[in-house]
Structure formats: C-alpha cells, structure tokens
mmCIF file of C-alpha atoms in Angstrom:
data_model
loop_
_atom_site.group_PDB
_atom_site.id
_atom_site.type_symbol
_atom_site.label_atom_id
_atom_site.label_comp_id
_atom_site.label_asym_id
_atom_site.label_seq_id
_atom_site.Cartn_x
_atom_site.Cartn_y
_atom_site.Cartn_z
ATOM 1 C CA MET B 1 42.703 -58.247 -33.187
ATOM 2 C CA SER B 2 42.920 -61.297 -31.900
ATOM 3 C CA ARG B 3 43.664 -60.476 -28.206
ATOM 4 C CA ARG B 4 41.122 -58.098 -27.763
ATOM 5 C CA LYS B 5 38.326 -61.160 -28.203
ATOM 6 C CA ASP B 6 40.079 -62.999 -26.052
ATOM 7 C CA ASP B 7 39.404 -60.349 -23.652
ATOM 8 C CA ILE B 8 35.651 -60.615 -24.300
ATOM 9 C CA GLN B 9 35.630 -63.937 -23.990
ATOM 10 C CA ASN B 10 36.913 -64.052 -20.636
ATOM 11 C CA SER B 11 34.522 -60.895 -19.890
ATOM 12 C CA TYR B 12 31.707 -62.656 -20.874
ATOM 13 C CA SER B 13 32.781 -66.539 -19.160
ATOM 14 C CA ARG B 14 33.579 -64.673 -15.767
ATOM 15 C CA LEU B 15 30.217 -62.699 -15.651
ATOM 16 C CA LEU B 16 28.271 -66.191 -16.500
ATOM 17 C CA GLN B 17 29.955 -67.760 -13.429
ATOM 18 C CA LYS B 18 28.259 -64.897 -11.942
ATOM 19 C CA ILE B 19 25.050 -65.781 -12.667
ATOM 20 C CA LYS B 20 25.818 -69.520 -11.467
ATOM 21 C CA ASP B 21 27.387 -69.002 -8.575
ATOM 22 C CA PHE B 22 24.017 -66.322 -7.646
ATOM 23 C CA LEU B 23 21.321 -69.226 -8.771
ATOM 24 C CA PHE B 24 22.788 -71.950 -6.478
ATOM 25 C CA SER B 25 23.356 -69.981 -3.442
ATOM 26 C CA ARG B 26 21.392 -70.347 -0.674
ATOM 27 C CA GLN B 27 20.305 -66.741 -0.705
ATOM 28 C CA SER B 28 19.137 -67.168 -4.741
ATOM 29 C CA ARG B 29 17.340 -70.298 -2.963
ATOM 30 C CA GLU B 30 15.371 -68.374 -0.534
ATOM 31 C CA PHE B 31 14.515 -65.523 -2.833
ATOM 32 C CA LEU B 32 13.025 -67.862 -5.409
ATOM 33 C CA ILE B 33 10.944 -69.770 -3.436
ATOM 34 C CA PHE B 34 9.623 -66.103 -1.675
ATOM 35 C CA LEU B 35 8.663 -65.379 -5.688
ATOM 36 C CA PHE B 36 7.057 -68.667 -5.680
ATOM 37 C CA PHE B 37 4.911 -68.498 -3.327
ATOM 38 C CA PHE B 38 3.996 -65.283 -3.668
ATOM 39 C CA PHE B 39 2.956 -65.393 -7.044
ATOM 40 C CA ILE B 40 1.056 -68.502 -5.688
ATOM 41 C CA SER B 41 -0.561 -65.874 -3.331
ATOM 42 C CA ALA B 42 -1.509 -63.031 -5.999
ATOM 43 C CA ALA B 43 -2.761 -66.269 -8.359
ATOM 44 C CA PHE B 44 -5.945 -67.202 -5.677
ATOM 45 C CA TRP B 45 -6.127 -63.612 -4.419
ATOM 46 C CA LEU B 46 -6.901 -62.666 -8.012
ATOM 47 C CA LEU B 47 -9.646 -65.686 -8.394
ATOM 48 C CA GLN B 48 -11.107 -64.704 -5.291
ATOM 49 C CA ALA B 49 -11.318 -61.270 -6.137
ATOM 50 C CA LEU B 50 -12.593 -61.995 -9.891
ATOM 51 C CA ASN B 51 -15.478 -64.363 -7.995
ATOM 52 C CA ASN B 52 -17.224 -61.352 -6.972
ATOM 53 C CA ASP B 53 -19.998 -59.706 -8.366
ATOM 54 C CA TYR B 54 -18.474 -55.803 -9.854
ATOM 55 C CA GLU B 55 -20.299 -53.036 -12.277
ATOM 56 C CA VAL B 56 -19.017 -51.968 -14.847
ATOM 57 C CA GLU B 57 -20.095 -50.088 -17.523
ATOM 58 C CA PHE B 58 -19.103 -50.224 -21.373
ATOM 59 C CA SER B 59 -20.280 -49.182 -24.649
ATOM 60 C CA ILE B 60 -21.455 -50.539 -28.245
ATOM 61 C CA PRO B 61 -21.757 -49.778 -31.356
ATOM 62 C CA VAL B 62 -24.846 -48.635 -32.429
ATOM 63 C CA ARG B 63 -25.775 -47.642 -36.344
ATOM 64 C CA LEU B 64 -28.428 -46.795 -38.763
ATOM 65 C CA LYS B 65 -28.444 -48.532 -42.039
ATOM 66 C CA GLY B 66 -30.791 -47.921 -45.581
ATOM 67 C CA ILE B 67 -30.828 -44.330 -45.554
ATOM 68 C CA PRO B 68 -31.883 -43.647 -49.224
ATOM 69 C CA ASN B 69 -29.525 -41.094 -50.722
ATOM 70 C CA ASN B 70 -31.997 -38.482 -50.286
ATOM 71 C CA VAL B 71 -32.521 -38.325 -46.766
ATOM 72 C CA VAL B 72 -30.255 -36.260 -44.922
ATOM 73 C CA ILE B 73 -29.831 -36.491 -40.800
ATOM 74 C CA THR B 74 -30.034 -33.198 -39.970
ATOM 75 C CA SER B 75 -29.657 -34.003 -35.461
ATOM 76 C CA GLU B 76 -26.404 -35.085 -33.978
ATOM 77 C CA ASN B 77 -26.049 -38.655 -34.930
ATOM 78 C CA VAL B 78 -25.731 -41.334 -32.318
ATOM 79 C CA THR B 79 -22.732 -43.548 -32.183
ATOM 80 C CA GLU B 80 -22.741 -45.759 -28.980
ATOM 81 C CA LEU B 81 -24.792 -47.176 -25.935
ATOM 82 C CA ARG B 82 -23.757 -46.915 -23.042
ATOM 83 C CA ILE B 83 -24.377 -49.885 -20.735
ATOM 84 C CA LYS B 84 -23.287 -50.139 -17.176
ATOM 85 C CA VAL B 85 -24.087 -54.237 -16.433
ATOM 86 C CA LYS B 86 -23.360 -56.457 -13.404
ATOM 87 C CA ASP B 87 -21.346 -59.544 -13.775
ATOM 88 C CA LYS B 88 -18.586 -61.236 -11.626
ATOM 89 C CA GLY B 89 -15.202 -60.374 -12.025
ATOM 90 C CA THR B 90 -14.413 -63.184 -14.690
ATOM 91 C CA VAL B 91 -16.913 -62.150 -17.175
ATOM 92 C CA LEU B 92 -16.594 -58.213 -16.996
ATOM 93 C CA VAL B 93 -12.524 -59.284 -17.656
ATOM 94 C CA ASN B 94 -14.037 -60.898 -20.680
ATOM 95 C CA TYR B 95 -16.028 -57.927 -22.108
ATOM 96 C CA ILE B 96 -12.673 -55.916 -21.386
ATOM 97 C CA LEU B 97 -10.810 -58.236 -23.553
ATOM 98 C CA SER B 98 -12.832 -58.750 -26.015
ATOM 99 C CA LYS B 99 -12.393 -54.871 -26.642
ATOM 100 C CA ASN B 100 -15.729 -54.194 -28.535
ATOM 101 C CA LEU B 101 -19.262 -55.672 -27.857
ATOM 102 C CA LEU B 102 -20.351 -56.082 -31.273
ATOM 103 C CA PRO B 103 -22.182 -53.526 -32.971
ATOM 104 C CA ILE B 104 -26.565 -53.102 -32.747
ATOM 105 C CA THR B 105 -27.357 -52.297 -36.379
ATOM 106 C CA LEU B 106 -30.895 -50.515 -36.909
ATOM 107 C CA ASN B 107 -32.576 -50.279 -39.852
ATOM 108 C CA TYR B 108 -33.979 -46.652 -41.034
ATOM 109 C CA SER B 109 -37.128 -48.693 -43.211
ATOM 110 C CA ASP B 110 -38.690 -49.960 -39.820
ATOM 111 C CA TYR B 111 -38.725 -46.880 -37.886
ATOM 112 C CA LYS B 112 -39.440 -43.865 -40.549
ATOM 113 C CA SER B 113 -42.037 -42.172 -40.127
ATOM 114 C CA SER B 114 -44.143 -38.936 -41.663
ATOM 115 C CA ASN B 115 -42.828 -36.334 -39.395
ATOM 116 C CA ASN B 116 -39.262 -36.375 -40.346
ATOM 117 C CA ARG B 117 -38.433 -38.035 -37.338
ATOM 118 C CA ILE B 118 -36.815 -41.526 -35.529
ATOM 119 C CA ARG B 119 -37.446 -42.310 -31.962
ATOM 120 C CA ILE B 120 -35.658 -45.564 -30.617
ATOM 121 C CA PHE B 121 -36.857 -45.697 -27.016
ATOM 122 C CA SER B 122 -34.770 -48.006 -24.815
ATOM 123 C CA ASN B 123 -37.308 -51.090 -24.627
ATOM 124 C CA GLN B 124 -37.274 -51.066 -28.632
ATOM 125 C CA PHE B 125 -33.475 -52.063 -29.009
ATOM 126 C CA GLU B 126 -32.790 -53.432 -25.008
ATOM 127 C CA LYS B 127 -33.632 -57.576 -26.930
ATOM 128 C CA PRO B 128 -30.799 -56.694 -29.025
ATOM 129 C CA VAL B 129 -28.217 -55.659 -26.422
ATOM 130 C CA LEU B 130 -28.569 -58.425 -24.058
ATOM 131 C CA SER B 131 -27.947 -60.984 -27.414
ATOM 132 C CA ARG B 132 -24.600 -59.215 -26.501
ATOM 133 C CA LEU B 133 -24.229 -60.146 -23.214
ATOM 134 C CA SER B 134 -23.614 -63.487 -20.944
ATOM 135 C CA ALA B 135 -26.824 -64.822 -19.858
ATOM 136 C CA SER B 136 -25.790 -64.199 -16.114
ATOM 137 C CA THR B 137 -25.062 -60.288 -16.799
ATOM 138 C CA VAL B 138 -27.656 -58.217 -15.140
ATOM 139 C CA LEU B 139 -27.844 -54.674 -17.615
ATOM 140 C CA LEU B 140 -28.117 -52.519 -15.244
ATOM 141 C CA SER B 141 -29.149 -49.044 -17.577
ATOM 142 C CA VAL B 142 -28.859 -47.949 -20.617
ATOM 143 C CA LYS B 143 -27.745 -44.350 -21.871
ATOM 144 C CA PRO B 144 -29.913 -42.643 -23.754
ATOM 145 C CA ASP B 145 -32.593 -44.153 -23.660
ATOM 146 C CA THR B 146 -34.205 -42.549 -26.164
ATOM 147 C CA LEU B 147 -32.293 -42.759 -29.790
ATOM 148 C CA GLU B 148 -33.495 -39.652 -31.804
ATOM 149 C CA TYR B 149 -32.950 -38.734 -35.016
ATOM 150 C CA ILE B 150 -34.040 -35.829 -37.144
ATOM 151 C CA TYR B 151 -34.038 -36.167 -41.132
ATOM 152 C CA ALA B 152 -34.717 -34.361 -44.097
ATOM 153 C CA THR B 153 -35.645 -35.233 -47.472
ATOM 154 C CA GLY B 154 -33.249 -33.106 -49.441
ATOM 155 C CA LYS B 155 -33.181 -32.215 -53.429
ATOM 156 C CA SER B 156 -30.015 -32.760 -54.728
ATOM 157 C CA LYS B 157 -27.045 -30.925 -57.495
ATOM 158 C CA LEU B 158 -23.608 -32.168 -58.813
ATOM 159 C CA VAL B 159 -21.086 -29.969 -57.217
ATOM 160 C CA PRO B 160 -17.196 -30.130 -57.986
ATOM 161 C CA VAL B 161 -14.680 -30.930 -55.223
ATOM 162 C CA ARG B 162 -12.097 -28.867 -53.888
ATOM 163 C CA VAL B 163 -9.204 -29.092 -51.767
ATOM 164 C CA SER B 164 -9.418 -27.425 -48.507
ATOM 165 C CA GLY B 165 -5.328 -27.012 -46.217
ATOM 166 C CA SER B 166 -1.839 -26.755 -47.901
ATOM 167 C CA VAL B 167 0.120 -29.399 -50.388
ATOM 168 C CA SER B 168 3.136 -28.431 -51.009
ATOM 169 C CA ALA B 169 6.542 -30.012 -52.541
ATOM 170 C CA GLY B 170 9.887 -30.362 -51.912
ATOM 171 C CA ARG B 171 12.628 -28.660 -52.730
ATOM 172 C CA GLU B 172 13.511 -28.629 -56.736
ATOM 173 C CA TYR B 173 10.094 -30.301 -57.515
ATOM 174 C CA TYR B 174 6.822 -28.729 -57.958
ATOM 175 C CA ILE B 175 2.915 -30.202 -57.860
ATOM 176 C CA SER B 176 1.678 -29.762 -61.813
ATOM 177 C CA ASP B 177 -1.632 -31.020 -60.854
ATOM 178 C CA THR B 178 -4.520 -32.036 -58.999
ATOM 179 C CA ILE B 179 -6.175 -34.946 -60.275
ATOM 180 C CA TYR B 180 -9.691 -35.800 -58.487
ATOM 181 C CA SER B 181 -11.047 -38.771 -58.161
ATOM 182 C CA PRO B 182 -14.392 -38.384 -58.984
ATOM 183 C CA ASP B 183 -13.964 -34.823 -59.539
ATOM 184 C CA SER B 184 -17.917 -33.926 -58.713
ATOM 185 C CA VAL B 185 -20.202 -34.987 -56.132
ATOM 186 C CA VAL B 186 -23.995 -34.949 -55.638
ATOM 187 C CA VAL B 187 -24.935 -33.270 -52.037
ATOM 188 C CA TYR B 188 -28.339 -33.963 -50.451
ATOM 189 C CA ALA B 189 -30.138 -31.405 -48.500
ATOM 190 C CA PRO B 190 -33.023 -29.006 -48.647
ATOM 191 C CA ALA B 191 -33.187 -26.159 -50.565
ATOM 192 C CA HIS B 192 -32.374 -23.302 -48.262
ATOM 193 C CA VAL B 193 -29.405 -25.016 -47.624
ATOM 194 C CA LEU B 194 -28.244 -26.719 -50.956
ATOM 195 C CA ASP B 195 -28.534 -23.566 -52.606
ATOM 196 C CA THR B 196 -25.618 -22.011 -50.183
ATOM 197 C CA ILE B 197 -23.552 -24.665 -51.430
ATOM 198 C CA THR B 198 -21.116 -24.011 -54.921
ATOM 199 C CA ALA B 199 -18.698 -26.932 -54.090
ATOM 200 C CA ALA B 200 -17.629 -29.621 -51.586
ATOM 201 C CA TYR B 201 -14.732 -29.345 -49.916
ATOM 202 C CA THR B 202 -11.998 -31.874 -48.086
ATOM 203 C CA ALA B 203 -11.315 -32.349 -44.756
ATOM 204 C CA PRO B 204 -8.411 -29.785 -44.322
ATOM 205 C CA VAL B 205 -5.257 -31.325 -46.311
ATOM 206 C CA SER B 206 -1.360 -31.091 -44.954
ATOM 207 C CA LEU B 207 0.984 -32.189 -46.778
ATOM 208 C CA GLU B 208 4.240 -30.975 -47.227
ATOM 209 C CA GLY B 209 7.541 -31.701 -48.712
ATOM 210 C CA ILE B 210 6.001 -34.140 -51.538
ATOM 211 C CA SER B 211 8.874 -35.275 -53.925
ATOM 212 C CA ASP B 212 7.133 -38.288 -55.683
ATOM 213 C CA THR B 213 3.991 -38.551 -56.862
ATOM 214 C CA LEU B 214 1.223 -39.124 -53.750
ATOM 215 C CA LYS B 215 -2.330 -40.679 -53.665
ATOM 216 C CA TYR B 216 -4.517 -39.533 -51.044
ATOM 217 C CA GLN B 217 -7.740 -40.447 -49.597
ATOM 218 C CA ALA B 218 -9.433 -37.173 -48.233
ATOM 219 C CA PRO B 219 -12.715 -37.342 -46.576
ATOM 220 C CA LEU B 220 -15.249 -34.303 -47.806
ATOM 221 C CA ALA B 221 -15.855 -31.320 -45.044
ATOM 222 C CA VAL B 222 -19.126 -31.912 -43.176
ATOM 223 C CA VAL B 223 -21.617 -28.969 -44.144
ATOM 224 C CA LYS B 224 -24.484 -29.397 -41.342
ATOM 225 C CA GLY B 225 -28.219 -30.314 -42.800
ATOM 226 C CA ALA B 226 -26.231 -31.753 -46.207
ATOM 227 C CA LYS B 227 -24.971 -34.976 -47.539
ATOM 228 C CA PHE B 228 -22.568 -35.539 -49.678
ATOM 229 C CA VAL B 229 -22.452 -38.945 -51.675
ATOM 230 C CA PRO B 230 -19.972 -40.037 -52.375
ATOM 231 C CA ASP B 231 -18.675 -39.081 -48.850
ATOM 232 C CA LYS B 232 -14.961 -39.088 -49.851
ATOM 233 C CA ILE B 233 -13.130 -39.050 -52.659
ATOM 234 C CA GLY B 234 -8.864 -39.752 -53.841
ATOM 235 C CA LEU B 235 -6.608 -37.456 -54.622
ATOM 236 C CA THR B 236 -3.772 -37.932 -56.479
ATOM 237 C CA PHE B 237 -1.293 -34.857 -56.927
ATOM 238 C CA PRO B 238 1.366 -36.035 -59.735
ATOM 239 C CA VAL B 239 5.159 -34.633 -58.738
ATOM 240 C CA ASP B 240 7.630 -33.207 -61.603
ATOM 241 C CA ILE B 241 11.647 -31.943 -60.980
ATOM 242 C CA TYR B 242 12.075 -28.394 -62.541
ATOM 243 C CA ASN B 243 14.801 -27.758 -64.737
ATOM 244 C CA GLU B 244 16.380 -24.187 -65.515
ATOM 245 C CA LYS B 245 16.161 -23.372 -69.221
ATOM 246 C CA THR B 246 17.588 -20.108 -71.312
ATOM 247 C CA VAL B 247 15.878 -18.949 -74.324
ATOM 248 C CA GLU B 248 16.748 -15.636 -76.468
ATOM 249 C CA VAL B 249 13.412 -13.128 -76.575
ATOM 250 C CA PRO B 250 13.568 -10.309 -79.108
ATOM 251 C CA ILE B 251 12.179 -6.727 -78.174
ATOM 252 C CA SER B 252 9.883 -5.702 -79.593
ATOM 253 C CA GLY B 253 8.461 -1.487 -80.059
ATOM 254 C CA VAL B 254 4.619 -1.008 -79.361
ATOM 255 C CA ASN B 255 2.522 2.058 -80.822
ATOM 256 C CA PHE B 256 5.299 3.555 -82.527
ATOM 257 C CA PRO B 257 4.652 6.003 -85.780
ATOM 258 C CA ALA B 258 5.155 5.025 -88.995
ATOM 259 C CA ASP B 259 8.429 7.248 -89.174
ATOM 260 C CA LYS B 260 9.928 6.109 -86.504
ATOM 261 C CA VAL B 261 11.486 2.935 -85.139
ATOM 262 C CA LEU B 262 13.167 0.971 -82.463
ATOM 263 C CA ARG B 263 16.696 -0.328 -81.839
ATOM 264 C CA THR B 264 17.673 -1.398 -78.881
ATOM 265 C CA PHE B 265 21.476 -2.803 -77.799
ATOM 266 C CA PRO B 266 21.253 -5.348 -77.727
ATOM 267 C CA SER B 267 18.039 -5.941 -80.160
ATOM 268 C CA LYS B 268 17.239 -9.763 -77.667
ATOM 269 C CA VAL B 269 18.031 -10.544 -73.477
ATOM 270 C CA ASN B 270 18.224 -13.936 -72.733
ATOM 271 C CA VAL B 271 15.290 -15.129 -70.675
ATOM 272 C CA THR B 272 15.842 -17.848 -68.237
ATOM 273 C CA PHE B 273 13.675 -19.881 -65.879
ATOM 274 C CA ARG B 274 12.706 -22.589 -64.355
ATOM 275 C CA VAL B 275 10.165 -24.949 -65.471
ATOM 276 C CA GLY B 276 9.308 -29.133 -65.159
ATOM 277 C CA SER B 277 10.943 -31.621 -67.090
ATOM 278 C CA GLY B 278 7.368 -32.697 -68.435
ATOM 279 C CA ARG B 279 7.119 -29.314 -70.299
ATOM 280 C CA TYR B 280 11.089 -28.631 -70.471
ATOM 281 C CA ARG B 281 10.992 -29.213 -74.387
ATOM 282 C CA ASP B 282 7.437 -27.050 -75.024
ATOM 283 C CA VAL B 283 8.011 -24.424 -73.673
ATOM 284 C CA ASN B 284 10.462 -21.753 -76.488
ATOM 285 C CA GLY B 285 11.144 -17.764 -76.858
ATOM 286 C CA GLU B 286 8.265 -17.453 -78.615
ATOM 287 C CA ASP B 287 5.931 -18.239 -75.408
ATOM 288 C CA PHE B 288 7.232 -14.858 -73.514
ATOM 289 C CA PHE B 289 7.193 -11.438 -75.558
ATOM 290 C CA VAL B 290 8.993 -8.550 -74.853
ATOM 291 C CA SER B 291 7.870 -5.521 -75.654
ATOM 292 C CA VAL B 292 8.105 -1.401 -75.092
ATOM 293 C CA SER B 293 5.718 1.013 -75.810
ATOM 294 C CA TYR B 294 6.446 4.326 -78.107
ATOM 295 C CA GLU B 295 5.210 6.223 -74.821
ATOM 296 C CA GLU B 296 6.641 4.813 -72.192
ATOM 297 C CA LEU B 297 10.006 5.648 -73.947
ATOM 298 C CA ILE B 298 9.156 9.422 -74.367
ATOM 299 C CA LYS B 299 8.471 10.080 -70.394
ATOM 300 C CA LEU B 300 11.577 7.909 -69.591
ATOM 301 C CA GLY B 301 13.595 10.876 -69.747
ATOM 302 C CA SER B 302 16.886 8.505 -69.913
ATOM 303 C CA ARG B 303 18.466 6.652 -72.728
ATOM 304 C CA LYS B 304 18.175 2.944 -70.326
ATOM 305 C CA TYR B 305 15.393 0.671 -70.320
ATOM 306 C CA THR B 306 14.492 -1.843 -67.920
ATOM 307 C CA VAL B 307 13.010 -4.636 -69.400
ATOM 308 C CA LYS B 308 9.916 -5.941 -68.631
ATOM 309 C CA LEU B 309 8.416 -9.457 -70.075
ATOM 310 C CA ARG B 310 4.798 -8.709 -71.318
ATOM 311 C CA THR B 311 3.779 -12.221 -71.610
ATOM 312 C CA VAL B 312 5.088 -15.645 -69.413
ATOM 313 C CA PRO B 313 4.242 -19.156 -70.349
ATOM 314 C CA ARG B 314 2.416 -21.201 -67.756
ATOM 315 C CA GLY B 315 3.969 -23.408 -65.282
ATOM 316 C CA VAL B 316 7.196 -20.841 -65.380
ATOM 317 C CA SER B 317 9.351 -19.496 -62.979
ATOM 318 C CA ASN B 318 11.750 -17.695 -60.942
ATOM 319 C CA ILE B 319 12.321 -16.257 -63.990
ATOM 320 C CA ARG B 320 15.689 -14.080 -64.717
ATOM 321 C CA ILE B 321 16.401 -11.208 -67.891
ATOM 322 C CA SER B 322 19.869 -10.750 -68.962
ATOM 323 C CA PRO B 323 20.102 -8.205 -69.114
ATOM 324 C CA GLY B 324 18.234 -5.972 -66.824
ATOM 325 C CA GLN B 325 18.855 -2.704 -68.765
ATOM 326 C CA VAL B 326 19.572 -2.087 -72.419
ATOM 327 C CA ASP B 327 20.248 1.280 -74.443
ATOM 328 C CA PHE B 328 18.256 2.265 -76.674
ATOM 329 C CA LEU B 329 17.456 4.518 -79.319
ATOM 330 C CA ILE B 330 14.416 6.149 -81.329
ATOM 331 C CA GLU B 331 15.512 6.265 -85.077
ATOM 332 C CA GLN B 332 13.425 8.757 -87.420
ATOM 333 C CA VAL B 333 13.107 6.617 -91.027
ATOM 334 C CA SER B 334 11.635 7.810 -93.884
ATOM 335 C CA PRO B 335 7.853 7.096 -95.060
ATOM 336 C CA ASN B 336 7.720 5.056 -98.254
ATOM 337 C CA VAL B 337 6.492 6.867 -100.918
ATOM 338 C CA ASN B 338 4.075 5.524 -103.074
#
C-alpha cells in the first residue's frame, strides 16, 4: 500500500515538473504572448462592432387584467408584442442579457365596450412600449398593430372536478383515494356552452409508480368559450401498501325446497385476498358470500361444484379460493309436522 502511494506521488511530481518546464520554455512564452495580443485584438474588434447600429426584434409580454369572473375571453388570447428596434450594439446586448422586458399591463375596465369587443390600437400602447426602452432606441415596428379581445358575459354553475389521464401506484402499493381541493369549481360560459359542461377535467395527468402519498397541482383543461374559477386545483393521492389475508367463508344453499338441504365437503372454503393495510382489520369472512342455487346444481350433471363468490367487499383484489371445487350432496329431509 505504501509503495503504491509513493508511485502516485512520484507520478504527480513528474507531471508538475513537465508543466513547469513547458510554461518556462521559449515556445510557451511565445504562445502566451500570441494569446494576449489575440484577446486584446478581439476585445477592440468587439467594442468597435458593438458601437455600430443594428436592428433586432424582441418580445414584450402583454396582459389584460381586472377581468370580472363572469367575463369569458372567447378569442385567441394575445400574450406578447413583437417589437423591432434599432440602436447601438451595446444597448441591444443589454436587452438580450436582461432576457425579458417588463410586461405591459392593460386594464379591462379602460377598454370594455357595449359590443363585447375590445380593440386597442398601436398608438394606445406605443407609449408603454417606449417607456421600457432606452432613450436612444428607435422603435421601428410593433406586431400586432392592434390588440383585439372578443368576450362574452356568461352565466355560471358549479361543476365537479374529475381527473383526466393515468395515475398508478408501484408494485405492492395502491392508490386508496383521490382527494380534490377544491372538489368543484364555478364555470362561466354563454348559455349554449354552459349546457354542454357537466364536469371540469384536469389537463392530462401521467403519474406512474407512486409509492408514497403524493400532492399534485393540476391546471384544468381549457374549454373554448368557458372560464373555470379557480382554473387549477390540488390533487392528493394517498398511497397504501397491500397485505395478504385469508378468511373462512361458509358455502350457503339458495332456493332449496323445504324438504331438501345442501351438504358440501368441505362446508367452508378459504378465501385469500390482497387488501390495503388501512382496511386489513375491517375485512372479515362475513363480508364475503359464497352461495349456490338449487336450480344450478340440478342442471350441473356432476357431483363437483366450482365455488363462486357472490359478494366481494370494496378494496380487495387478487382473490383466490381454496379449494376451488367442492363435493356436494342434496339431502332429503323430513318436513316438520306441527
């Protein structure tokens, strides 16, 4: 071990010596001098280039705020303005490095009209655009040159929330419930659209292999001409682990005549199943029902009956019955005489 450590130290020392020899060599000094002048030249070239004028296109976010809950924007929502500007490269680089110019906010109440249409022309938002630019920047164009919003004043109703998509637990786990917060939302829409909406569905959710309780924020799927308040909900998926349990269940005869009785061998079967740990103690043999009707046995033409479960409690799975078949006998009995 000590020898190996010495070898590593020696290799490291030799490497450092080679680096030192290279840095202090004539070739190294010439290369470093070349790099120095190269970077100086590049810096002067960049400064000269940035001192020239350029035309560049940017986007500015635009938002319409103060929209009442019962107002539904039915047209395509404009979310940004594309502006073309001219200025020196140094100013334009500053715009690029800042990534996003401050958004322009428009108030619904300032532009609402009696014909359910909002039109905002370029000369109305040109001043807010210029206020976000440097004094030296020339504004060449703004697209679109008109912002238009078509809206409807909708009626409302309360609708339940439903999950759209796929949610599954990992092996040996299961999702015991889906908890919505809130479990219903108000939808605003024109009457002809409102009549077609019976529930608010989330945008498609894809969650697989969950092994612990999960909280998830889901936006509601967009319905054209409708507005959901709120437009996103919280989902909680409680996850439980499966346990295996076995109970005894008697076999019962159904619809037998008064003078006949069913005898099965054995008289009870073992039912094995998977159930979540939260319900393990609650599920018992009384929750299952195994029965066979007199008419079914008469038509069977055999002395063996394949056991069937008639009642199964909620939340159990992977059910196995042992034995799967039983021998039976229909026994004649004397009716009681009063």
